[in-house]
Short mmCIF file of C-alpha atoms in Angstrom, two decimals:
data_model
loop_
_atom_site.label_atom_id
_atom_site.label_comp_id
_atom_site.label_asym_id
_atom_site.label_seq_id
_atom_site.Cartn_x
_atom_site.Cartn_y
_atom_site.Cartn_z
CA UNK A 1261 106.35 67.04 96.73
CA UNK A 1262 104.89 69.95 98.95
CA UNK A 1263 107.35 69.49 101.35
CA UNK A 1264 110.62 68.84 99.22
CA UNK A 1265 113.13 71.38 99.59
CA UNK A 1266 115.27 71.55 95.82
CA UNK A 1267 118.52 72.53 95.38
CA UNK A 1268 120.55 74.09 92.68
CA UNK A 1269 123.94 75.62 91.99
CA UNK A 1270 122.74 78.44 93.78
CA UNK A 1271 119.55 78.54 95.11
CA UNK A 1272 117.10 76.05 97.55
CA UNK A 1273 113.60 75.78 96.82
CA UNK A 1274 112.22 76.12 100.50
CA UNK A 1275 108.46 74.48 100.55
CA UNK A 1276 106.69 77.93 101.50
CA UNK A 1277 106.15 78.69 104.85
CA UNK A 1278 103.29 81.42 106.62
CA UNK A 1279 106.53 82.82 108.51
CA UNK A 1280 107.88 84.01 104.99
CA UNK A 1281 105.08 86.92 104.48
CA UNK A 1282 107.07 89.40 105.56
CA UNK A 1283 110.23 88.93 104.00
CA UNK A 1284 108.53 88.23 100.60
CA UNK A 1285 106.30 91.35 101.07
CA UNK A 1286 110.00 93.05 100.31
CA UNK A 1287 110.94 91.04 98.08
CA UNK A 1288 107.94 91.37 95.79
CA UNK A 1289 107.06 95.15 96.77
CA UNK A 1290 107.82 96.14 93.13
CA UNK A 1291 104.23 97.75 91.22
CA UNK A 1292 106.21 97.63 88.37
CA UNK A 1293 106.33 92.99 89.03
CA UNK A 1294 102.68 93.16 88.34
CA UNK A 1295 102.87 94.92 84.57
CA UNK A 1296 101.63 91.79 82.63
CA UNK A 1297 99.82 90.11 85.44
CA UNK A 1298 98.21 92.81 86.75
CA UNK A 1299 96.95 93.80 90.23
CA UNK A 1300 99.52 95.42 93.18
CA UNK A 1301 101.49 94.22 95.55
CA UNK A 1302 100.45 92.63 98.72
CA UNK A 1303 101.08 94.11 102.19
CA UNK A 1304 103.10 91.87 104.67
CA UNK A 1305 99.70 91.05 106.53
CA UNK A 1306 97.82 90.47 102.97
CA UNK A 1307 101.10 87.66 101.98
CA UNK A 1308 100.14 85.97 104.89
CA UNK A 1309 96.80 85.53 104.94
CA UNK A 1310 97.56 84.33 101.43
CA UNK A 1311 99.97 82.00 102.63
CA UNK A 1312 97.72 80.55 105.27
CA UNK A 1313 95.07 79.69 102.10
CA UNK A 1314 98.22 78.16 100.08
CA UNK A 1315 99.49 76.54 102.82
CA UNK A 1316 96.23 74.63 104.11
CA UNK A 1317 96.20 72.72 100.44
CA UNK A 1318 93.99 72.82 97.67
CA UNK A 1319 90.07 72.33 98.65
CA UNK A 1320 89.73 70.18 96.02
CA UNK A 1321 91.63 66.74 96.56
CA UNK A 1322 92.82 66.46 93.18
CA UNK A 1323 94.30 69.39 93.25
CA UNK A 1324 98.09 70.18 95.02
CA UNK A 1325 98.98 73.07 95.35
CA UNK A 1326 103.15 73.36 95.93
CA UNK A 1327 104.68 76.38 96.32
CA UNK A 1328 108.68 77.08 97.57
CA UNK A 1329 110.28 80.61 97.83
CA UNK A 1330 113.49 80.61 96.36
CA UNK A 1331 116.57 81.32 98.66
CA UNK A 1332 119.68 82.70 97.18
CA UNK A 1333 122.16 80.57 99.65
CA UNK A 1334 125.11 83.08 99.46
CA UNK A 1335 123.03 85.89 100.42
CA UNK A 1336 121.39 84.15 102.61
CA UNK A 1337 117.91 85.83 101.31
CA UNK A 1338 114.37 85.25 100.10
CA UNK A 1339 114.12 86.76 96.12
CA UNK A 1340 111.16 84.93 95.00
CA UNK A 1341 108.90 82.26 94.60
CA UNK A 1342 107.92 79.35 92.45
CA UNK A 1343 105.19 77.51 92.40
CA UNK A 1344 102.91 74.56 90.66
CA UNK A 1345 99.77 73.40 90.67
CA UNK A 1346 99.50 69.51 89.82
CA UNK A 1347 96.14 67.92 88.90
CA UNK A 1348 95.26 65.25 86.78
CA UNK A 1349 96.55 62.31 89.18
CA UNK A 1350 100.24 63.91 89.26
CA UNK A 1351 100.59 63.92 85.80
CA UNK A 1352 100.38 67.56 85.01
CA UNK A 1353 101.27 70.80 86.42
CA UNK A 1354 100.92 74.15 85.66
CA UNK A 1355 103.78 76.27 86.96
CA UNK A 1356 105.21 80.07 87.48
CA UNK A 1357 107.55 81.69 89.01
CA UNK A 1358 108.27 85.85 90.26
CA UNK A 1359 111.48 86.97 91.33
CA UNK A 1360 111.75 90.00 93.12
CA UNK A 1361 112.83 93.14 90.95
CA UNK A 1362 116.50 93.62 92.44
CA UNK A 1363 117.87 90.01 91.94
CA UNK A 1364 115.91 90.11 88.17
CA UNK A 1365 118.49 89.89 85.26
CA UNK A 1366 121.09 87.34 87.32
CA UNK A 1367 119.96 84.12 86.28
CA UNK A 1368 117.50 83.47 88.97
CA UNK A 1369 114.39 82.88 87.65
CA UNK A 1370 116.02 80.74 85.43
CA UNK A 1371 117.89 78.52 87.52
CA UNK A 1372 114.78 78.05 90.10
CA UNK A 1373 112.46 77.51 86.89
CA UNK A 1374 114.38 74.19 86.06
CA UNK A 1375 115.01 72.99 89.00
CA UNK A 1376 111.55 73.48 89.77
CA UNK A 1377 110.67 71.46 86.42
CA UNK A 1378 113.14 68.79 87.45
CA UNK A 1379 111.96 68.05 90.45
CA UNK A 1380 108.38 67.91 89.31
CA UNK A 1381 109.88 65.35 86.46
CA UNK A 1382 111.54 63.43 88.92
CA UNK A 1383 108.08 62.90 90.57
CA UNK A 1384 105.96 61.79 87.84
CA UNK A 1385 104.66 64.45 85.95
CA UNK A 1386 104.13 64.45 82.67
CA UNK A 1387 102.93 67.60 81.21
CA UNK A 1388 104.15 71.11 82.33
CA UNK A 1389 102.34 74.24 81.28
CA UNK A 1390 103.15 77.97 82.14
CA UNK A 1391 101.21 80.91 80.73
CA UNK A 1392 103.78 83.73 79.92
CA UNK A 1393 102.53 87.12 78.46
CA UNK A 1394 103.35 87.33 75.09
CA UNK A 1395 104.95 90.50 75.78
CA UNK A 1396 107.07 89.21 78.38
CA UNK A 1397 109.97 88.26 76.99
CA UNK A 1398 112.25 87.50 79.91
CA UNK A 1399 109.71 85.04 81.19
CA UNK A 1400 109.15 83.48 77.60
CA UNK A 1401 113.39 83.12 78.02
CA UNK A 1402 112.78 81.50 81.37
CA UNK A 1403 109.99 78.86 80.36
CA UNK A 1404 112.00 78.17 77.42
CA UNK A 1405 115.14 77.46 79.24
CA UNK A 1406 113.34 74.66 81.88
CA UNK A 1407 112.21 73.13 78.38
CA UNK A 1408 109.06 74.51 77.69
CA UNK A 1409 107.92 75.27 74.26
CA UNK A 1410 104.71 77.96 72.84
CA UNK A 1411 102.06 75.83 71.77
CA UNK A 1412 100.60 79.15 69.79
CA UNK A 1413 97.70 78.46 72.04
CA UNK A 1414 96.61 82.19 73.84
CA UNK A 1415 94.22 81.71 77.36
CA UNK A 1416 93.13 84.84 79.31
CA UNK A 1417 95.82 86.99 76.85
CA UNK A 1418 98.61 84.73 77.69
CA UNK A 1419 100.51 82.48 75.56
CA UNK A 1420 100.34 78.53 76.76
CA UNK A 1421 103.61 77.17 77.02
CA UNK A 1422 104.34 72.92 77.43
CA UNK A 1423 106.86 70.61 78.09
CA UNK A 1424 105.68 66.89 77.85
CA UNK A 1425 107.71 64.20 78.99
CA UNK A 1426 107.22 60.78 78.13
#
């Protein structure tokens, strides 16, 4: 699954790469990105030392960590990322996703956030789980269009959201 690129109408799910710290430090150089998860943005040389760590795997072996930028195909550019973390044998994963503040409000997010669920369906999971902000509301939009649902359940300030497929 690390390794699978996705595709949808629009966009490919590229398994992320240490040569994509650069571009993505552009892409995700917005302050204003990190409002409800806090923190800054990370310098081309931070991303990629990051991306080394994400990219050498989970140190513990039930644990995979999967992450993909998402590439807009018909401009040919990096505008975010997506990413999962699947434990409990396969059978759950906890996702999010960022897109990059000038391709927010075109679908984006959206369209990579199911596809991103799909594909993680199509490989066995059974339980997704995102944590949105409950202030967030165009992230609460995207985990409820890849079929996600609140649970009401609030962890570190964040509201747990779930899609369980049986």
């Amino acid at each position: 699954m690390r390794t699978v690129t996705a595709r949808t109408e629009r966009l490919d799910l590229v398994p992320l790469a240490v040569e994509h710290a650069e571009e993505m430090a552009g892409v995700l150089a917005d302050p204003a990105l990190h409002t409800f998860i806090g923190g800054a943005p990370s310098t081309g040389p931070e991303l990629r030392a990051r991306y080394e760590r994400l990219a050498a795997g989970s140190p513990d072996p039930e644990t995979l960590w999967c992450n993909w930028v998402v590439l807009l195909r018909g401009e040919g550019r990096l505008t975010g990322t997506v990413q999962a973390t699947v434990t409990d044998g396969g059978r759950v994963a906890e996702v999010a996703w960022v897109t990059g503040t000038a391709w927010q409000g075109r679908g984006i997010a959206r369209e990579a956030a199911i596809g991103l669920v799909a594909l993680l369906v199509d490989e066995g999971v059974r339980t997704v789980v995102a944590h949105v902000h409950p202030e967030h509301t165009a992230s609460a939009a995207v985990a409820r269009a890849a079929g996600l649902a609140p649970t009401g359940e609030i962890q570190d300030g964040e509201v747990r959201w779930e899609r369980r497929v049986f």
